[in-house]
JSON list of C-alpha atoms in Angstrom, two decimals:
[
{"chain": "A", "resi": 1, "resn": "MET", "atom": "CA", "xyz": [155.79, -129.81, -75.60]},
{"chain": "A", "resi": 2, "resn": "THR", "atom": "CA", "xyz": [153.72, -128.77, -78.47]},
{"chain": "A", "resi": 3, "resn": "SER", "atom": "CA", "xyz": [155.47, -130.42, -81.78]},
{"chain": "A", "resi": 4, "resn": "CYS", "atom": "CA", "xyz": [152.57, -132.61, -81.42]},
{"chain": "A", "resi": 5, "resn": "TRP", "atom": "CA", "xyz": [150.12, -129.84, -81.34]},
{"chain": "A", "resi": 6, "resn": "PRO", "atom": "CA", "xyz": [149.92, -127.45, -84.18]},
{"chain": "A", "resi": 7, "resn": "HIS", "atom": "CA", "xyz": [147.91, -125.15, -82.80]},
{"chain": "A", "resi": 8, "resn": "GLY", "atom": "CA", "xyz": [149.69, -125.43, -79.00]},
{"chain": "A", "resi": 9, "resn": "ALA", "atom": "CA", "xyz": [149.37, -127.89, -76.42]},
{"chain": "A", "resi": 10, "resn": "PRO", "atom": "CA", "xyz": [145.51, -128.03, -74.76]},
{"chain": "A", "resi": 11, "resn": "SER", "atom": "CA", "xyz": [144.76, -126.21, -71.52]},
{"chain": "A", "resi": 12, "resn": "ALA", "atom": "CA", "xyz": [142.48, -126.75, -68.67]},
{"chain": "A", "resi": 13, "resn": "GLY", "atom": "CA", "xyz": [139.00, -125.78, -68.96]},
{"chain": "A", "resi": 14, "resn": "GLN", "atom": "CA", "xyz": [139.25, -126.11, -72.72]},
{"chain": "A", "resi": 15, "resn": "THR", "atom": "CA", "xyz": [136.19, -128.02, -74.38]},
{"chain": "A", "resi": 16, "resn": "ALA", "atom": "CA", "xyz": [135.14, -129.58, -77.50]},
{"chain": "A", "resi": 17, "resn": "GLU", "atom": "CA", "xyz": [132.23, -131.50, -78.84]},
{"chain": "A", "resi": 18, "resn": "LEU", "atom": "CA", "xyz": [130.46, -132.98, -81.71]},
{"chain": "A", "resi": 19, "resn": "SER", "atom": "CA", "xyz": [126.96, -134.77, -82.19]},
{"chain": "A", "resi": 20, "resn": "ARG", "atom": "CA", "xyz": [125.30, -137.24, -84.83]},
{"chain": "A", "resi": 21, "resn": "LEU", "atom": "CA", "xyz": [122.32, -139.33, -85.37]},
{"chain": "A", "resi": 22, "resn": "VAL", "atom": "CA", "xyz": [122.46, -142.34, -84.03]},
{"chain": "A", "resi": 23, "resn": "THR", "atom": "CA", "xyz": [119.97, -144.83, -86.61]},
{"chain": "A", "resi": 24, "resn": "ALA", "atom": "CA", "xyz": [119.61, -148.94, -86.90]},
{"chain": "A", "resi": 25, "resn": "ARG", "atom": "CA", "xyz": [122.03, -148.63, -89.12]},
{"chain": "A", "resi": 26, "resn": "ASP", "atom": "CA", "xyz": [124.94, -148.24, -86.71]},
{"chain": "A", "resi": 27, "resn": "ILE", "atom": "CA", "xyz": [123.39, -151.11, -84.81]},
{"chain": "A", "resi": 28, "resn": "GLU", "atom": "CA", "xyz": [124.31, -153.26, -87.71]},
{"chain": "A", "resi": 29, "resn": "LEU", "atom": "CA", "xyz": [127.72, -151.84, -88.38]},
{"chain": "A", "resi": 30, "resn": "PHE", "atom": "CA", "xyz": [128.71, -152.50, -84.74]},
{"chain": "A", "resi": 31, "resn": "THR", "atom": "CA", "xyz": [127.53, -155.63, -84.92]},
{"chain": "A", "resi": 32, "resn": "GLU", "atom": "CA", "xyz": [129.36, -156.94, -87.91]},
{"chain": "A", "resi": 33, "resn": "ILE", "atom": "CA", "xyz": [132.81, -155.14, -85.76]},
{"chain": "A", "resi": 34, "resn": "SER", "atom": "CA", "xyz": [131.94, -156.75, -82.47]},
{"chain": "A", "resi": 35, "resn": "GLY", "atom": "CA", "xyz": [129.38, -159.78, -82.73]},
{"chain": "A", "resi": 36, "resn": "ASP", "atom": "CA", "xyz": [127.01, -158.33, -80.56]},
{"chain": "A", "resi": 37, "resn": "ARG", "atom": "CA", "xyz": [124.00, -159.70, -80.95]},
{"chain": "A", "resi": 38, "resn": "ASN", "atom": "CA", "xyz": [122.30, -159.04, -77.83]},
{"chain": "A", "resi": 39, "resn": "PRO", "atom": "CA", "xyz": [118.80, -159.05, -78.69]},
{"chain": "A", "resi": 40, "resn": "LEU", "atom": "CA", "xyz": [118.09, -155.45, -77.01]},
{"chain": "A", "resi": 41, "resn": "HIS", "atom": "CA", "xyz": [119.54, -154.03, -79.83]},
{"chain": "A", "resi": 42, "resn": "TYR", "atom": "CA", "xyz": [117.10, -156.55, -82.57]},
{"chain": "A", "resi": 43, "resn": "ASP", "atom": "CA", "xyz": [114.64, -158.14, -80.69]},
{"chain": "A", "resi": 44, "resn": "ALA", "atom": "CA", "xyz": [111.64, -155.50, -80.65]},
{"chain": "A", "resi": 45, "resn": "GLU", "atom": "CA", "xyz": [109.63, -157.81, -78.30]},
{"chain": "A", "resi": 46, "resn": "ALA", "atom": "CA", "xyz": [112.60, -158.78, -76.01]},
{"chain": "A", "resi": 47, "resn": "ALA", "atom": "CA", "xyz": [113.64, -155.35, -76.06]},
{"chain": "A", "resi": 48, "resn": "ALA", "atom": "CA", "xyz": [110.19, -154.29, -74.99]},
{"chain": "A", "resi": 49, "resn": "ALA", "atom": "CA", "xyz": [109.84, -156.13, -71.92]},
{"chain": "A", "resi": 50, "resn": "SER", "atom": "CA", "xyz": [113.34, -155.15, -70.72]},
{"chain": "A", "resi": 51, "resn": "ARG", "atom": "CA", "xyz": [113.57, -151.89, -68.36]},
{"chain": "A", "resi": 52, "resn": "PHE", "atom": "CA", "xyz": [114.40, -150.04, -71.51]},
{"chain": "A", "resi": 53, "resn": "GLY", "atom": "CA", "xyz": [111.09, -150.42, -73.54]},
{"chain": "A", "resi": 54, "resn": "GLU", "atom": "CA", "xyz": [112.27, -150.52, -76.75]},
{"chain": "A", "resi": 55, "resn": "ILE", "atom": "CA", "xyz": [115.65, -151.35, -78.97]},
{"chain": "A", "resi": 56, "resn": "VAL", "atom": "CA", "xyz": [118.74, -149.50, -77.55]},
{"chain": "A", "resi": 57, "resn": "VAL", "atom": "CA", "xyz": [122.27, -149.36, -79.55]},
{"chain": "A", "resi": 58, "resn": "GLN", "atom": "CA", "xyz": [125.28, -151.40, -78.41]},
{"chain": "A", "resi": 59, "resn": "GLY", "atom": "CA", "xyz": [127.28, -148.93, -75.33]},
{"chain": "A", "resi": 60, "resn": "GLY", "atom": "CA", "xyz": [130.13, -148.73, -78.09]},
{"chain": "A", "resi": 61, "resn": "ILE", "atom": "CA", "xyz": [128.45, -146.99, -80.45]},
{"chain": "A", "resi": 62, "resn": "THR", "atom": "CA", "xyz": [127.31, -144.58, -77.38]},
{"chain": "A", "resi": 63, "resn": "SER", "atom": "CA", "xyz": [131.04, -144.07, -76.59]},
{"chain": "A", "resi": 64, "resn": "ALA", "atom": "CA", "xyz": [132.52, -143.99, -79.71]},
{"chain": "A", "resi": 65, "resn": "ILE", "atom": "CA", "xyz": [131.83, -140.49, -80.46]},
{"chain": "A", "resi": 66, "resn": "LEU", "atom": "CA", "xyz": [134.32, -139.22, -78.05]},
{"chain": "A", "resi": 67, "resn": "ASN", "atom": "CA", "xyz": [136.54, -141.56, -80.26]},
{"chain": "A", "resi": 68, "resn": "ALA", "atom": "CA", "xyz": [136.20, -138.64, -82.67]},
{"chain": "A", "resi": 69, "resn": "VAL", "atom": "CA", "xyz": [135.97, -136.05, -80.77]},
{"chain": "A", "resi": 70, "resn": "VAL", "atom": "CA", "xyz": [139.71, -136.52, -79.60]},
{"chain": "A", "resi": 71, "resn": "ALA", "atom": "CA", "xyz": [140.78, -137.33, -82.73]},
{"chain": "A", "resi": 72, "resn": "GLU", "atom": "CA", "xyz": [139.48, -134.81, -84.53]},
{"chain": "A", "resi": 73, "resn": "LYS", "atom": "CA", "xyz": [139.29, -131.42, -82.32]},
{"chain": "A", "resi": 74, "resn": "LEU", "atom": "CA", "xyz": [140.78, -131.85, -78.67]},
{"chain": "A", "resi": 75, "resn": "PRO", "atom": "CA", "xyz": [142.97, -132.92, -78.23]},
{"chain": "A", "resi": 76, "resn": "GLY", "atom": "CA", "xyz": [143.08, -133.27, -81.88]},
{"chain": "A", "resi": 77, "resn": "PRO", "atom": "CA", "xyz": [144.55, -135.79, -84.61]},
{"chain": "A", "resi": 78, "resn": "GLY", "atom": "CA", "xyz": [146.95, -137.94, -83.46]},
{"chain": "A", "resi": 79, "resn": "THR", "atom": "CA", "xyz": [145.49, -138.44, -80.14]},
{"chain": "A", "resi": 80, "resn": "VAL", "atom": "CA", "xyz": [144.71, -142.18, -78.97]},
{"chain": "A", "resi": 81, "resn": "PHE", "atom": "CA", "xyz": [142.93, -143.09, -75.56]},
{"chain": "A", "resi": 82, "resn": "LEU", "atom": "CA", "xyz": [145.43, -144.66, -72.81]},
{"chain": "A", "resi": 83, "resn": "ASN", "atom": "CA", "xyz": [142.60, -144.75, -70.25]},
{"chain": "A", "resi": 84, "resn": "THR", "atom": "CA", "xyz": [139.02, -144.60, -70.13]},
{"chain": "A", "resi": 85, "resn": "GLN", "atom": "CA", "xyz": [136.33, -145.12, -67.19]},
{"chain": "A", "resi": 86, "resn": "PHE", "atom": "CA", "xyz": [132.54, -144.85, -68.27]},
{"chain": "A", "resi": 87, "resn": "ASP", "atom": "CA", "xyz": [129.59, -144.80, -66.46]},
{"chain": "A", "resi": 88, "resn": "PHE", "atom": "CA", "xyz": [126.39, -145.40, -68.37]},
{"chain": "A", "resi": 89, "resn": "SER", "atom": "CA", "xyz": [123.17, -143.91, -66.96]},
{"chain": "A", "resi": 90, "resn": "ALA", "atom": "CA", "xyz": [120.80, -144.31, -69.27]},
{"chain": "A", "resi": 91, "resn": "PRO", "atom": "CA", "xyz": [120.02, -145.77, -73.05]},
{"chain": "A", "resi": 92, "resn": "VAL", "atom": "CA", "xyz": [120.33, -144.26, -76.95]},
{"chain": "A", "resi": 93, "resn": "ARG", "atom": "CA", "xyz": [118.08, -145.37, -79.24]},
{"chain": "A", "resi": 94, "resn": "PRO", "atom": "CA", "xyz": [118.14, -145.44, -82.72]},
{"chain": "A", "resi": 95, "resn": "GLY", "atom": "CA", "xyz": [116.58, -141.70, -83.29]},
{"chain": "A", "resi": 96, "resn": "ASP", "atom": "CA", "xyz": [118.56, -140.19, -81.09]},
{"chain": "A", "resi": 97, "resn": "THR", "atom": "CA", "xyz": [121.08, -137.35, -81.57]},
{"chain": "A", "resi": 98, "resn": "ILE", "atom": "CA", "xyz": [123.88, -137.97, -79.26]},
{"chain": "A", "resi": 99, "resn": "THR", "atom": "CA", "xyz": [126.65, -134.84, -78.60]},
{"chain": "A", "resi": 100, "resn": "GLY", "atom": "CA", "xyz": [129.57, -135.88, -77.32]},
{"chain": "A", "resi": 101, "resn": "ARG", "atom": "CA", "xyz": [131.42, -133.37, -75.27]},
{"chain": "A", "resi": 102, "resn": "VAL", "atom": "CA", "xyz": [135.09, -133.48, -73.69]},
{"chain": "A", "resi": 103, "resn": "GLU", "atom": "CA", "xyz": [136.76, -131.07, -71.24]},
{"chain": "A", "resi": 104, "resn": "VAL", "atom": "CA", "xyz": [140.52, -130.57, -70.60]},
{"chain": "A", "resi": 105, "resn": "THR", "atom": "CA", "xyz": [140.93, -131.12, -67.22]},
{"chain": "A", "resi": 106, "resn": "GLU", "atom": "CA", "xyz": [144.55, -131.41, -66.97]},
{"chain": "A", "resi": 107, "resn": "ALA", "atom": "CA", "xyz": [147.47, -131.02, -70.00]},
{"chain": "A", "resi": 108, "resn": "ARG", "atom": "CA", "xyz": [151.23, -132.16, -68.66]},
{"chain": "A", "resi": 109, "resn": "GLU", "atom": "CA", "xyz": [153.93, -130.12, -69.63]},
{"chain": "A", "resi": 110, "resn": "ASP", "atom": "CA", "xyz": [156.41, -133.11, -69.73]},
{"chain": "A", "resi": 111, "resn": "LYS", "atom": "CA", "xyz": [154.46, -134.97, -71.94]},
{"chain": "A", "resi": 112, "resn": "PRO", "atom": "CA", "xyz": [151.77, -135.06, -74.60]},
{"chain": "A", "resi": 113, "resn": "ILE", "atom": "CA", "xyz": [148.85, -136.57, -72.30]},
{"chain": "A", "resi": 114, "resn": "THR", "atom": "CA", "xyz": [145.83, -134.85, -71.78]},
{"chain": "A", "resi": 115, "resn": "LYS", "atom": "CA", "xyz": [143.19, -135.40, -68.77]},
{"chain": "A", "resi": 116, "resn": "LEU", "atom": "CA", "xyz": [139.35, -135.02, -69.71]},
{"chain": "A", "resi": 117, "resn": "LYS", "atom": "CA", "xyz": [136.07, -134.95, -68.64]},
{"chain": "A", "resi": 118, "resn": "VAL", "atom": "CA", "xyz": [134.02, -136.99, -70.96]},
{"chain": "A", "resi": 119, "resn": "SER", "atom": "CA", "xyz": [130.01, -137.19, -71.44]},
{"chain": "A", "resi": 120, "resn": "VAL", "atom": "CA", "xyz": [127.68, -138.13, -74.12]},
{"chain": "A", "resi": 121, "resn": "THR", "atom": "CA", "xyz": [124.41, -136.32, -73.98]},
{"chain": "A", "resi": 122, "resn": "ARG", "atom": "CA", "xyz": [121.32, -137.44, -75.94]},
{"chain": "A", "resi": 123, "resn": "ASP", "atom": "CA", "xyz": [118.96, -134.69, -77.74]},
{"chain": "A", "resi": 124, "resn": "ASP", "atom": "CA", "xyz": [116.21, -134.76, -74.93]},
{"chain": "A", "resi": 125, "resn": "GLY", "atom": "CA", "xyz": [119.06, -133.40, -72.41]},
{"chain": "A", "resi": 126, "resn": "THR", "atom": "CA", "xyz": [119.92, -136.98, -70.71]},
{"chain": "A", "resi": 127, "resn": "VAL", "atom": "CA", "xyz": [123.37, -137.53, -69.95]},
{"chain": "A", "resi": 128, "resn": "ALA", "atom": "CA", "xyz": [123.86, -141.26, -71.43]},
{"chain": "A", "resi": 129, "resn": "LEU", "atom": "CA", "xyz": [127.41, -141.34, -70.45]},
{"chain": "A", "resi": 130, "resn": "SER", "atom": "CA", "xyz": [129.61, -139.65, -68.17]},
{"chain": "A", "resi": 131, "resn": "GLY", "atom": "CA", "xyz": [133.63, -139.97, -67.33]},
{"chain": "A", "resi": 132, "resn": "THR", "atom": "CA", "xyz": [137.32, -139.65, -67.61]},
{"chain": "A", "resi": 133, "resn": "ALA", "atom": "CA", "xyz": [139.62, -140.22, -70.19]},
{"chain": "A", "resi": 134, "resn": "VAL", "atom": "CA", "xyz": [143.86, -140.21, -70.35]},
{"chain": "A", "resi": 135, "resn": "CYS", "atom": "CA", "xyz": [144.87, -139.23, -74.04]},
{"chain": "A", "resi": 136, "resn": "TYR", "atom": "CA", "xyz": [148.30, -139.46, -75.49]},
{"chain": "A", "resi": 137, "resn": "THR", "atom": "CA", "xyz": [148.63, -137.05, -78.87]},
{"chain": "A", "resi": 138, "resn": "MET", "atom": "CA", "xyz": [151.50, -138.33, -81.47]},
{"chain": "A", "resi": 139, "resn": "ALA", "atom": "CA", "xyz": [152.83, -135.65, -83.62]},
{"chain": "A", "resi": 140, "resn": "LEU", "atom": "CA", "xyz": [151.85, -136.82, -87.25]},
{"chain": "A", "resi": 141, "resn": "GLY", "atom": "CA", "xyz": [153.91, -136.70, -90.32]},
{"chain": "A", "resi": 142, "resn": "GLN", "atom": "CA", "xyz": [153.50, -134.06, -92.48]}
]
C-alpha cells in the first residue's frame, strides 16, 4: 500500500533525523500546555540540589522532537503514533541541541503501519531517550 506515501512505502533500515536548540521558552510553552510546574524545571536552587544539578526540561519536550521527525520526515506527513515506549536515560537542559532520530525496523505491506527504533541525543553525544514506536500513516487530501 503506497497511496499514503507519495515517495513509496518506508523500508527497514531507513533513517531520518531532525535537530533543534532547546530553550527556557520551551519550558514555559510546555507548562502552558501541560500544567507541569515541577520545581526541577523552574527553581534553580531546587534543581541544583537534585541529582540533575541544574534546571532540566520536561520529558515531553525531549520526546516531542520525535513527533516532528515522524510527521515531517519518516514515515512522513499524515503519520501519527499508535504506540510509544520511551526510556529516559539523561536530562536535557535549556541550551542543549537535541537530535531526534528514527529508524524503520518494520513496514507492513497490508496496512500503512511502521515500527520504529527511536532516540534523542544531546549535542554532547549523550543519549537522553531511547525506545520504540508504532506509527500509522494516513493519506492526506491533495
